[in-house]
Coordinates of C-alpha atoms and ligand atoms in Angstrom, one line a residue:
X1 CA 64.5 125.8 119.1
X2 CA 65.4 123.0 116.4
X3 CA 68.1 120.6 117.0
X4 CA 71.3 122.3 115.5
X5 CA 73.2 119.5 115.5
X6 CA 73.2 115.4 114.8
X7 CA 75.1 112.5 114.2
X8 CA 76.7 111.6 110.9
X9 CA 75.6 107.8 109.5
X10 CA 79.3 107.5 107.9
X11 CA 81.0 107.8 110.9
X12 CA 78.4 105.3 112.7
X13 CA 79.5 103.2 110.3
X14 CA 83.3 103.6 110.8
X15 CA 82.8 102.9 114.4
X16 CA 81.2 99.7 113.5
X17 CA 84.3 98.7 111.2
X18 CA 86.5 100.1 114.3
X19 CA 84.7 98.0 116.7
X20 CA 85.0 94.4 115.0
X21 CA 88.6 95.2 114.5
X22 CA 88.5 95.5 117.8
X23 CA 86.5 92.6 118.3
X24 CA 88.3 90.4 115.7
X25 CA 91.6 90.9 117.2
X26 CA 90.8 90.2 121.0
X27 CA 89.4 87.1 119.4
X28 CA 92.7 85.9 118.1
X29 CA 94.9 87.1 120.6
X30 CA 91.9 85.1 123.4
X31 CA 92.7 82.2 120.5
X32 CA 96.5 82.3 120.7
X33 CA 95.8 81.8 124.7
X34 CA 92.9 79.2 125.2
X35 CA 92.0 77.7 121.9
X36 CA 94.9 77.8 119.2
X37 CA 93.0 76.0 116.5
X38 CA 89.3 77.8 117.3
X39 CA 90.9 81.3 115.8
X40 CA 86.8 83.0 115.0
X41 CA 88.3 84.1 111.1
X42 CA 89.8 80.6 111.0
X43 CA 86.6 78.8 112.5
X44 CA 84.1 80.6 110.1
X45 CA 86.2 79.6 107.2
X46 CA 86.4 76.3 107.7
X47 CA 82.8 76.3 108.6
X48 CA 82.3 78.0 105.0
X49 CA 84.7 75.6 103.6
X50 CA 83.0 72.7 104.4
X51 CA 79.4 73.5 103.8
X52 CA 80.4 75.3 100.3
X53 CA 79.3 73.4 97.5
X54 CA 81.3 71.6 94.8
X55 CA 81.1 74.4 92.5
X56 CA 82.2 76.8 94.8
X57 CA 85.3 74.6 95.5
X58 CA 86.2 74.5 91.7
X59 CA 85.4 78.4 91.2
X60 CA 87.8 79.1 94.1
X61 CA 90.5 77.0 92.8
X62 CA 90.0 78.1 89.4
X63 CA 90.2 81.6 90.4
X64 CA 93.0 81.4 93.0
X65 CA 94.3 78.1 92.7
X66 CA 96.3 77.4 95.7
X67 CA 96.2 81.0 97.0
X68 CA 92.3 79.9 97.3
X69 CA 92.5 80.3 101.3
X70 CA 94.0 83.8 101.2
X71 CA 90.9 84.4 98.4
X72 CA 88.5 83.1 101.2
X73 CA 89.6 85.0 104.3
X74 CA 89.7 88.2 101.8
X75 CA 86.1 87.4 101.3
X76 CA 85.3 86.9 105.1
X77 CA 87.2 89.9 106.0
X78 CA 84.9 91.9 103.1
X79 CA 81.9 90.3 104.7
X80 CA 82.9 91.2 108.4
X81 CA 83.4 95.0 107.5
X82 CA 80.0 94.7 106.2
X83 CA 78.7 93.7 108.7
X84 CA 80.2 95.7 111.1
X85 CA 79.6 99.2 109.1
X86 CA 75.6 97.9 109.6
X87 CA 76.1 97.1 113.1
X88 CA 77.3 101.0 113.6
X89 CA 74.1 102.5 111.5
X90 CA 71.7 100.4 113.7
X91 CA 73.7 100.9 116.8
X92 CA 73.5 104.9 115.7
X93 CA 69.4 104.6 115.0
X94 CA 68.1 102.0 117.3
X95 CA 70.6 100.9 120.0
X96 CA 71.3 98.6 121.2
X97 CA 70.5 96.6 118.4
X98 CA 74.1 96.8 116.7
X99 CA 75.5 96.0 119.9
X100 CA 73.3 92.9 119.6
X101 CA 74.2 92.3 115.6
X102 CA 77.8 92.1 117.2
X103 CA 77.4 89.4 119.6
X104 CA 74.8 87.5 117.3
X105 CA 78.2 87.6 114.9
X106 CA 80.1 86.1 117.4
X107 CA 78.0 83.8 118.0
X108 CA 78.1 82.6 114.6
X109 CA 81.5 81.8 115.5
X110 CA 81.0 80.2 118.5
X111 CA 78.6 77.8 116.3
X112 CA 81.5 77.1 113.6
X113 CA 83.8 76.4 116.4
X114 CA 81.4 73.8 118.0
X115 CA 80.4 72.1 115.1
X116 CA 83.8 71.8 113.7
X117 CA 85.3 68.0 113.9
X118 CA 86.8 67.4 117.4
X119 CA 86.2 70.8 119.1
X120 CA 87.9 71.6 122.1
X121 CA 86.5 72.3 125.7
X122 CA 87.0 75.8 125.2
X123 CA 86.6 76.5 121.4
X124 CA 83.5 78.3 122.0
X125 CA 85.8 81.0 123.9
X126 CA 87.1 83.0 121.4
X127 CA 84.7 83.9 119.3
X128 CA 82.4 85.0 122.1
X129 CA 85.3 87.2 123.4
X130 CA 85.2 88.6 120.1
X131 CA 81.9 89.5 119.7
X132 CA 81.7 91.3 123.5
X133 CA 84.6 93.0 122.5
X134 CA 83.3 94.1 119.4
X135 CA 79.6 94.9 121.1
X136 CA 81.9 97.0 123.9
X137 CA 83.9 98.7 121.8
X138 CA 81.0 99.5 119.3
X139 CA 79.3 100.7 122.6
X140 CA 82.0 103.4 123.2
X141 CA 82.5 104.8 119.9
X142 CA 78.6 105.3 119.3
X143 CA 78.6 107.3 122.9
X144 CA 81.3 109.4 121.3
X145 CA 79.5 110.2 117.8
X146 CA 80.4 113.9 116.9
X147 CA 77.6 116.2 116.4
X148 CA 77.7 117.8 112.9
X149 CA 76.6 121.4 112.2
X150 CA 73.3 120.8 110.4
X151 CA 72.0 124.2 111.0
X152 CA 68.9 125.2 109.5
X153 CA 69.4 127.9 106.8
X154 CA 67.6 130.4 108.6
X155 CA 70.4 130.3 111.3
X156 CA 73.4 130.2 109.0
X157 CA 75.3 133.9 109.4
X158 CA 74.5 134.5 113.0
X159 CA 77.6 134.8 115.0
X160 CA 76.0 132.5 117.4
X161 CA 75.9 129.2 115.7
X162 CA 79.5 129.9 114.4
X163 CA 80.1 129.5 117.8
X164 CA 78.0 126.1 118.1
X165 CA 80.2 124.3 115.2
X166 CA 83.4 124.3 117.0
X167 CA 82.5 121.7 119.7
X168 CA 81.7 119.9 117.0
X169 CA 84.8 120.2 115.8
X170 CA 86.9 118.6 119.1
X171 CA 84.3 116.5 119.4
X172 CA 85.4 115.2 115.6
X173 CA 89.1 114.6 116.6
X174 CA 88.2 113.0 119.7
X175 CA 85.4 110.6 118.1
X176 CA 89.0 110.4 115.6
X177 CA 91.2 109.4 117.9
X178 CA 89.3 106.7 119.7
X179 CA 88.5 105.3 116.5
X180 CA 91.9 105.2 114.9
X181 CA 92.8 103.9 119.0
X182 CA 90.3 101.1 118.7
X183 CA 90.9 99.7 115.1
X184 CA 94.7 99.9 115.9
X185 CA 94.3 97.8 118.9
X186 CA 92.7 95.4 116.9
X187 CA 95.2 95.6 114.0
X188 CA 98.0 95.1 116.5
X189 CA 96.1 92.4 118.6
X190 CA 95.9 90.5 114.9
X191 CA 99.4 90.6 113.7
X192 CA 100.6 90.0 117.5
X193 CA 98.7 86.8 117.2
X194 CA 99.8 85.9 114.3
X195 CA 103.2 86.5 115.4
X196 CA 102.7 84.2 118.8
X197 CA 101.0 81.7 116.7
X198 CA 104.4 81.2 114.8
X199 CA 106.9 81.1 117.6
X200 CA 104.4 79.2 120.1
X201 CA 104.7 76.1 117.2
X202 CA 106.4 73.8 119.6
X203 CA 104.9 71.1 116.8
X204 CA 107.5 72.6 114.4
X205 CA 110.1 72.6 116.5
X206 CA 109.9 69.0 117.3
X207 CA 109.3 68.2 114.0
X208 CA 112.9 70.0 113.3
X209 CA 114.4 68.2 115.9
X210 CA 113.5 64.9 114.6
X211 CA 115.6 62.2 112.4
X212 CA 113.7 59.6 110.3
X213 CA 115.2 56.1 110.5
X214 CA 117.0 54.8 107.6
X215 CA 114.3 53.0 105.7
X216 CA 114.8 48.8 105.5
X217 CA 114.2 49.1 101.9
X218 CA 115.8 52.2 100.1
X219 CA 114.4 53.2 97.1
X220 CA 116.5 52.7 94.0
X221 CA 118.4 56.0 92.3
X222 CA 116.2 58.5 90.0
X223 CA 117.8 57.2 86.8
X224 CA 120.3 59.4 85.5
X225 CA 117.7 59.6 82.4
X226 CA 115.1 60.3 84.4
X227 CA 115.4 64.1 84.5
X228 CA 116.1 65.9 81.2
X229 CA 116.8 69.2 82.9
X230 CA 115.2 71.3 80.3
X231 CA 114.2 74.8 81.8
X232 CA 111.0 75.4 82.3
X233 CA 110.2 71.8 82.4
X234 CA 109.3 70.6 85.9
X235 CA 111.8 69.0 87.8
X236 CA 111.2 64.9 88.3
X237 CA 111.1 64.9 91.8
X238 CA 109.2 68.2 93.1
X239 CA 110.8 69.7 96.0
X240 CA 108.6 70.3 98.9
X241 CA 108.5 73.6 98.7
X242 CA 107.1 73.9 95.3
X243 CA 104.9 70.3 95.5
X244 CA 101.1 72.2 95.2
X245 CA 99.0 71.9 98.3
X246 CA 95.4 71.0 98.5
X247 CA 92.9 70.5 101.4
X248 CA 90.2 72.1 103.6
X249 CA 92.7 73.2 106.6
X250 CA 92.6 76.6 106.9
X251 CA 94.8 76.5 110.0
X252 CA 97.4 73.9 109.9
X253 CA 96.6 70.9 112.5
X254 CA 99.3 70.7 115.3
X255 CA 100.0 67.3 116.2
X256 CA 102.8 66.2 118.4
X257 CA 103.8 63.3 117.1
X258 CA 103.9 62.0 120.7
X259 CA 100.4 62.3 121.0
X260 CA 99.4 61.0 117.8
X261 CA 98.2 57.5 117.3
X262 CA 96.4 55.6 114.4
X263 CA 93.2 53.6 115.4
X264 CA 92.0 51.0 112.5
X265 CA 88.9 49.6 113.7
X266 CA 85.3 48.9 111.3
X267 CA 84.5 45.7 109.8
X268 CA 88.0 43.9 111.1
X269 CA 88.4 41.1 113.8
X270 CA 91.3 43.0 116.0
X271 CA 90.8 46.7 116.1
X272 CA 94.9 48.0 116.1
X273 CA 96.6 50.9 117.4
X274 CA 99.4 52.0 116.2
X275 CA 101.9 54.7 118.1
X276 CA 104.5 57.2 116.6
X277 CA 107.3 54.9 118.0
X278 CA 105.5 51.9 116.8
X279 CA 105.5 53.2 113.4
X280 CA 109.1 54.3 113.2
X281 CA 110.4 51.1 114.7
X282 CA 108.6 48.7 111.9
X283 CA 110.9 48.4 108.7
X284 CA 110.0 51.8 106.7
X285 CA 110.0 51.9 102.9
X286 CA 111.0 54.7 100.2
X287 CA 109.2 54.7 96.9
X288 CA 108.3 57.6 94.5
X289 CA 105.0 58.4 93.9
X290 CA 103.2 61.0 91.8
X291 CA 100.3 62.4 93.7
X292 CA 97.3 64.1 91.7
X293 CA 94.8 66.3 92.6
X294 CA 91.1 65.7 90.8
X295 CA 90.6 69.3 90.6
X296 CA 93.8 69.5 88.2
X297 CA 92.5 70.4 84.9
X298 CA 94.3 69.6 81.9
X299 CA 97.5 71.0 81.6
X300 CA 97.1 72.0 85.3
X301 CA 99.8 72.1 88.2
X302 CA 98.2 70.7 90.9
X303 CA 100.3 67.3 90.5
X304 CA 104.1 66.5 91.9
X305 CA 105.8 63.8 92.6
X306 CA 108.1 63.3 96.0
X307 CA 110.0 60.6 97.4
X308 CA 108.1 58.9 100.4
X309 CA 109.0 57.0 103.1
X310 CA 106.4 54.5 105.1
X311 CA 105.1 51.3 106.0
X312 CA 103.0 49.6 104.0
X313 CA 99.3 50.2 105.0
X314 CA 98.4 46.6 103.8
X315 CA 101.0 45.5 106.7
X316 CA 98.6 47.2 109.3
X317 CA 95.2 46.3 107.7
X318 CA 96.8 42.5 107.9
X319 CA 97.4 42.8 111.5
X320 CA 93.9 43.8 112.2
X321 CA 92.3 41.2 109.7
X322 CA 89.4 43.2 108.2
X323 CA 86.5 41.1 107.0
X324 CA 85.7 39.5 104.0
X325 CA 82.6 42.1 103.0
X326 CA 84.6 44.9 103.8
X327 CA 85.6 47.0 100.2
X328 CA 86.1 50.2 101.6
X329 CA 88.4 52.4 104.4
X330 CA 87.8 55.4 104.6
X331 CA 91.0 57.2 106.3
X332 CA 89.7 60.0 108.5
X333 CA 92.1 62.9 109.7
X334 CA 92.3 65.0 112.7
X335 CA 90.3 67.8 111.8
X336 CA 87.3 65.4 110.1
X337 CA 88.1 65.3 106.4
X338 CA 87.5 61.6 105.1
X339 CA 88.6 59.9 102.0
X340 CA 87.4 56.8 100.7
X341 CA 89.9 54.2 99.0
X342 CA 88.6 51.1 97.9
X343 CA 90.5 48.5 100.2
X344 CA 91.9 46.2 97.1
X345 CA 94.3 49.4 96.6
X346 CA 95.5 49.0 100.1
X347 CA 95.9 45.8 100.3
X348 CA 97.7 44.6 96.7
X349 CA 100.9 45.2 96.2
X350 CA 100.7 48.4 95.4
X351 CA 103.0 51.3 97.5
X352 CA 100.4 52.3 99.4
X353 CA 101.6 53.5 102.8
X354 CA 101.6 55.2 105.8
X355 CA 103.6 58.0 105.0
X356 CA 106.2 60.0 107.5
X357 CA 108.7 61.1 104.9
X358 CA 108.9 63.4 101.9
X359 CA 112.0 63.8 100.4
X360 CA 114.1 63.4 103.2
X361 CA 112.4 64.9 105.5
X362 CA 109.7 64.5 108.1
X363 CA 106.6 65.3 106.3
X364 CA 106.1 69.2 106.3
X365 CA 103.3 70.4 108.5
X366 CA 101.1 71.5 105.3
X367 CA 101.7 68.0 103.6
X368 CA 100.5 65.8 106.2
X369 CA 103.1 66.0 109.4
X370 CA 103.3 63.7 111.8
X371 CA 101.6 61.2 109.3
X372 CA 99.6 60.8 105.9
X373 CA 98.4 58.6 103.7
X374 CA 100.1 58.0 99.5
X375 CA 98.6 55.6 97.3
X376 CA 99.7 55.3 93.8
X377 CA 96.9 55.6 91.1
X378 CA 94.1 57.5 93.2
X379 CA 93.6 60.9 92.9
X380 CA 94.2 62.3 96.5
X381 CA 91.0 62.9 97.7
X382 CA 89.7 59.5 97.7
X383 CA 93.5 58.3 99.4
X384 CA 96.3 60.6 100.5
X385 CA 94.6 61.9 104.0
X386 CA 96.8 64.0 105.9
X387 CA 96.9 64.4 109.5
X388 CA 95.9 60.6 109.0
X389 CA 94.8 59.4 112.8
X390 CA 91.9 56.3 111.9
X391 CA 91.3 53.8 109.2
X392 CA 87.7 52.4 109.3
X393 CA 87.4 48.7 107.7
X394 CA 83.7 49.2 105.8
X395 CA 81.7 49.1 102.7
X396 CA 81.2 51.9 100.1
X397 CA 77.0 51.4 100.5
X398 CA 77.6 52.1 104.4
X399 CA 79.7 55.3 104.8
X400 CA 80.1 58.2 102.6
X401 CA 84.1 60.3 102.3
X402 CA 84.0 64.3 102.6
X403 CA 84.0 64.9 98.9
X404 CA 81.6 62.0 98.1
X405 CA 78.5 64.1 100.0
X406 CA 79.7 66.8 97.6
X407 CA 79.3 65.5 94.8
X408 CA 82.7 63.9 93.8
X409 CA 83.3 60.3 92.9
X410 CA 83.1 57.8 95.5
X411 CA 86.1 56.5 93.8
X412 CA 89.0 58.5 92.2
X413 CA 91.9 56.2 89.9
X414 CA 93.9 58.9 88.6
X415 CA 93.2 59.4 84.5
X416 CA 95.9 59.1 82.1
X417 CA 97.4 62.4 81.2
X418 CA 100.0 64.6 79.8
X419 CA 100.9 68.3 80.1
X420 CA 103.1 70.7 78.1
X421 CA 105.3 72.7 80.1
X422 CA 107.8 74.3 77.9
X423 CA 107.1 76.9 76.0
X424 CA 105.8 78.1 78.2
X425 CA 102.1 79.6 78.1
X426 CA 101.7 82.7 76.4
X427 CA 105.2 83.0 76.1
X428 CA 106.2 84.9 73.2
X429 CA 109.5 83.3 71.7
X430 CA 111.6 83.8 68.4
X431 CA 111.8 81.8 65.4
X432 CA 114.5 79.1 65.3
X433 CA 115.7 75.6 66.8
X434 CA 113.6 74.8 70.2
X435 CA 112.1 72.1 72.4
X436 CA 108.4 71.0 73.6
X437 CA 108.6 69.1 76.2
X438 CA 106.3 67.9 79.1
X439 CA 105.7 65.4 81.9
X440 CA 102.6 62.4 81.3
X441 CA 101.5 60.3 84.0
X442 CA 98.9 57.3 84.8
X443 CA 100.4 55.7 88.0
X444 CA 99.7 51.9 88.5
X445 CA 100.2 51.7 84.7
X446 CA 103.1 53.5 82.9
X447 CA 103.9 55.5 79.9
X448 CA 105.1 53.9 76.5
X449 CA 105.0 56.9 74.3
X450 CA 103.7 60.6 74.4
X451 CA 102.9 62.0 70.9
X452 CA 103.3 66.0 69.7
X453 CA 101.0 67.7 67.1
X454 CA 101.9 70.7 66.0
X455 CA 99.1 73.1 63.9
X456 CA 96.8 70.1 63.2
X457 CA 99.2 67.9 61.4
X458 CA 100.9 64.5 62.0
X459 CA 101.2 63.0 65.4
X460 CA 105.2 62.7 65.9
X461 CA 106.6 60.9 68.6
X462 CA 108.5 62.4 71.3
X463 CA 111.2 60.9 73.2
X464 CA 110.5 59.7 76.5
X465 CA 113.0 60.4 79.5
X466 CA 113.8 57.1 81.9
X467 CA 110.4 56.6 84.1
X468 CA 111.6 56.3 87.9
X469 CA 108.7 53.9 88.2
X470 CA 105.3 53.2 86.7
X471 CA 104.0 55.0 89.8
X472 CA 105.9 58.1 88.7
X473 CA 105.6 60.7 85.7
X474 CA 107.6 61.0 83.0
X475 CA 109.2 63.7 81.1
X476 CA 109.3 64.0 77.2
X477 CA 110.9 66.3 74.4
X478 CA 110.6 66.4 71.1
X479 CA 112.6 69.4 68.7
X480 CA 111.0 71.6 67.1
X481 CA 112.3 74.3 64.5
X482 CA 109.8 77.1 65.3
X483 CA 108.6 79.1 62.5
X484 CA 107.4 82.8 62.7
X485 CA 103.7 83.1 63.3
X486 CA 100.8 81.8 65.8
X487 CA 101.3 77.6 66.2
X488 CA 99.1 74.9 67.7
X489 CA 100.6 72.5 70.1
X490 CA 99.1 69.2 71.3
X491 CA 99.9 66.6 73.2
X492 CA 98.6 62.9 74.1
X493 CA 100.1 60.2 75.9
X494 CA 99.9 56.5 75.6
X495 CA 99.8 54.3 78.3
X496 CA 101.6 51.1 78.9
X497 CA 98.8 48.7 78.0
X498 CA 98.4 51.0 74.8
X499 CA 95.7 53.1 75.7
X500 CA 95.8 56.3 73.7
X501 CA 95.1 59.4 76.1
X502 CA 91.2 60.7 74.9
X503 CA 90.5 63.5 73.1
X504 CA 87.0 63.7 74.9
X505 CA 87.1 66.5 77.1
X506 CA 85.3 66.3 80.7
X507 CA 85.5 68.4 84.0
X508 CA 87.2 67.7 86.7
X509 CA 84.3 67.0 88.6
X510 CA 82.9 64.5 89.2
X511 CA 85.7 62.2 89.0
X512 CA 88.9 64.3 87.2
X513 CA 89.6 65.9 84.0
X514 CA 90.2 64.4 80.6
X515 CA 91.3 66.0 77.0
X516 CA 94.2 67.0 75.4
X517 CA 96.5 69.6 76.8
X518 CA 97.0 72.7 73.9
X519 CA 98.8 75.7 74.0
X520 CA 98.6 78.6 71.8
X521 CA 102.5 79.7 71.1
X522 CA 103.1 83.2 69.0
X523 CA 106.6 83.1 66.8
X524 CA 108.8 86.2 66.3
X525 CA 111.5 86.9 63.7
Ligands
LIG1 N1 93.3 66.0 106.1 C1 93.2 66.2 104.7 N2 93.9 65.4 103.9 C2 93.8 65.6 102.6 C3 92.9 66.6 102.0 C4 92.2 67.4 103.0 O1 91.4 68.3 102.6 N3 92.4 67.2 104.3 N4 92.9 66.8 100.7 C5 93.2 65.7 99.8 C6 93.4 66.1 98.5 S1 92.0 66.6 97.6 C7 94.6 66.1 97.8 S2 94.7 66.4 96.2 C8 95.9 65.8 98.6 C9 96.9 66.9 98.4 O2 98.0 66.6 99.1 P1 99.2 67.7 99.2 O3 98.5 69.0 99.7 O4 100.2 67.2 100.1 O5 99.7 68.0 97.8 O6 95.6 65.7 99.9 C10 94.5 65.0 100.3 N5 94.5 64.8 101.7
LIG2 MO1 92.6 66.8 95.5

């Protein structure tokens, strides 16, 4: 007699989604346990981060801006069911080949997690947990396929086979149920690790429980001019909580601040190390600095400026005496990312410094905690390395920074710029007495005017608010009677040694964006 009965392909494929959620969360709970920072969604992603090239970087933050992690584990998690869904068909067809497509995905993990910057003993642990998991779980659900009815027309009517479908049948709700079983094991395993990983942060709770010392030299007063408090417009100082974030962590590095150090070493004549108590007890300074991102296009938000507190990194590079060849250090972090800063910038009289507070407060974990680098006048990715632990004394022509080998400028000073931030973008508003107003920046060097242009006609000075410093942005306004119907606004800022801002327009790569910032503003009776 013919074979009544088979296995459906769509629900070989649900078992293989089933499975890796499976897999997936054993993998993060193993994680939570034996190796917090070698999570397998969190290793692949940085292993995707980090081999992506430029492009992708810039597509990502153009699409998602900062929400450009969340937009990369989305696509990981897309890829993973796809994955899986195939592991369940070949599983179904030719065991135990999905089994095998399983564990080979794990061990695409394991390889991430091992070739990551300063993996741990036992990094390697849970992805492999996750993809036996997934290859056991896959295992079970395949043995558990329901037949289907697939009788051949001939035998359709006889009382018989009627009889044959209802196994079937049970044999559907069970394959149900340990389906449903195994991907909510997984889903629970997840957001249970997820959960641990938050309260098992003893980092934040020691970072809580600490108190800066009152810095030796206090930084002066934001001006009582210096913030024209103009809604819409953003504040002067950013709050932390709003100031944008940018780097290739996708898990937060840990670091006790008891355990961290800073190692200079490289072309200098007395390598240094320098302990979290060392640091705090030296004479800390505040200054305000406005810190850039090169991947802010014009009229972008990925700029704020905070209120830091540090030692001068000059101080430290003194102490270990680099030599005279030296141009370059390149500031390496924790979890590998380099920047390169040319070493004149560390070493004039510039603010730049070892940075443990942002306003007011120990550096929040995203922006750098226990300790991170801020130097006025270069765009962040050739200076503000967070999770700072070694400064190498060396030469641009003998070491290369993370963004350099992808394309970026090997050196980054921050272009002069200006925004518009009220009205706001496609904001419709009525006809009558209004504002424009902004913020313009080029640290190291200062504003002396910003200048409006509304529908193509004259340049008209704004007014400029009181600059904190030269290192700072600056707000401007300028009043403007709005008329009804579609205006052109423009804006361009002059710097201190009278450069006028260019109207050229280039990309933020490879070394930051120029052009005037325009908005498009509709007028209503
Ligand atoms: N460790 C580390 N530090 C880093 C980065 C990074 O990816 N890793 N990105 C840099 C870049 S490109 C910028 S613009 C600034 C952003 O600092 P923020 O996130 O505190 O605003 O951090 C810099 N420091
Ligand atoms: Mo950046």
């Amino acid at each position: 007699m013919a074979r009544a009965t088979r296995t459906s392909p769509a629900a070989a494929a649900v078992a293989g989604i089933a499975a890796a959620l499976f897999g997936a969360g054993v993998g993060e709970i193993v994680a939570v346990f034996v190796a917090p920072a070698a999570s397998p969604v969190a290793v692949i992603g940085s292993a995707l981060i980090d081999f992506a090239p430029a492009w992708a970087k810039e597509t990502a933050i153009a699409l998602f801006g900062t929400a450009d992690k969340i937009a990369l584990i989305v696509g990981i998690s897309i890829v993973l069911v796809l994955v899986a869904a195939i592991a369940g068909l070949i599983e179904r067809a030719r065991p135990p080949f999905g089994l095998a497509l399983m564990i080979v995905f794990g061990g695409v993990g394991v390889l991430a997690a091992m070739t990551r910057a300063n993996p741990g003993q036992l990094d390697w642990v849970p992805s492999l947990s996750a993809g036996v998991a997934a290859a056991l779980a896959l295992n079970l659900l395949i043995a558990r396929l329901p037949e289907r009815a697939t009788a051949p027309a001939e035998d359709v009517g006889s009382d018989a086979e009627e009889t044959a479908v209802r196994p079937a049948a049970a044999s559907r709700r069970t394959f149900l149920l340990w389906t449903v079983g195994t991907a909510a094991v997984g889903v629970l395993a997840t957001v249970g690790s997820s959960v641990a990983r938050a309260g098992s942060r003893a980092v934040t709770a020691v970072r809580e429980a600490l108190t800066l010392p009152t810095p030796a030299v206090a930084a002066a007063p934001v001006p009582a001019g210096a913030e024209l408090g103009i809604t819409g417009l953003d504040p002067v100082v950013t709050p932390n909580d709003r100031f944008y974030r940018i780097d290739t962590a996708l898990i937060v590095p840990q670091i006790d601040p008891a355990e961290w150090s800073l190692r200079i070493h490289g072309m200098v004549e007395n390598e240094v190390t320098l302990t979290w108590d060392e640091l705090l007890a030296l004479p800390l300074e505040e200054s305000h600095t406005t810190l850039a991102c090169v991947s802010n296009p014009v009229g972008g938000d990925l700029i704020g400026n905070a209120l830091w507190l540090g030692y001068p990194i000059r101080e430290l590079l003194a102490r270990a005496v680099p030599q005279a060849d030296a141009d370059m250090v390149l500031s390496r972090s924790i979890d590998g990312f380099t920047a390169s800063s040319p070493i004149e910038a560390l070493t004039d009289e510039r603010n730049a410094i070892l940075a443990v507070g942002m306003n007011g407060e120990p550096l929040p974990p995203e922006h750098g905690f226990p300790v991170r680098m801020v130097v006025p006048g270069l765009y962040g990715y050739v200076s503000a390395t967070k999770w700072v632990t070694e400064l190498e004394v060396t030469r641009f022509d003998k070491a290369t920074a993370y963004w350099t080998t992808r394309g970026w400028s090997e050196r980054g000073p921050i272009k002069l710029q200006s925004r518009i931030d009220v009205p706001k973008k496609q904001q419709g508003m009525s006809a009558g007495d209004s504002v424009i107003a902004g913020v313009a920046w080029q640290q190291q060097v200062g504003i002396s005017a910003v200048e409006v242009q509304i529908d193509e006609g004259e340049w008209q000075q704004a007014t400029l608010a009181t600059a904190i410093s030269n290192d700072t942005w600056v707000q401007w306004s300028i009043p403007w009677t709005a008329t009804v119907g579609d205006h052109l606004i423009r804006c361009r800022a002059v710097s201190a040694t009278g450069e006028v801002q260019t109207a050229d327009v280039s990309r933020v790569d490879p070394d930051g964006a120029t052009g005037w910032h325009e908005r498009f503003i509709s007028v209503f009776a």
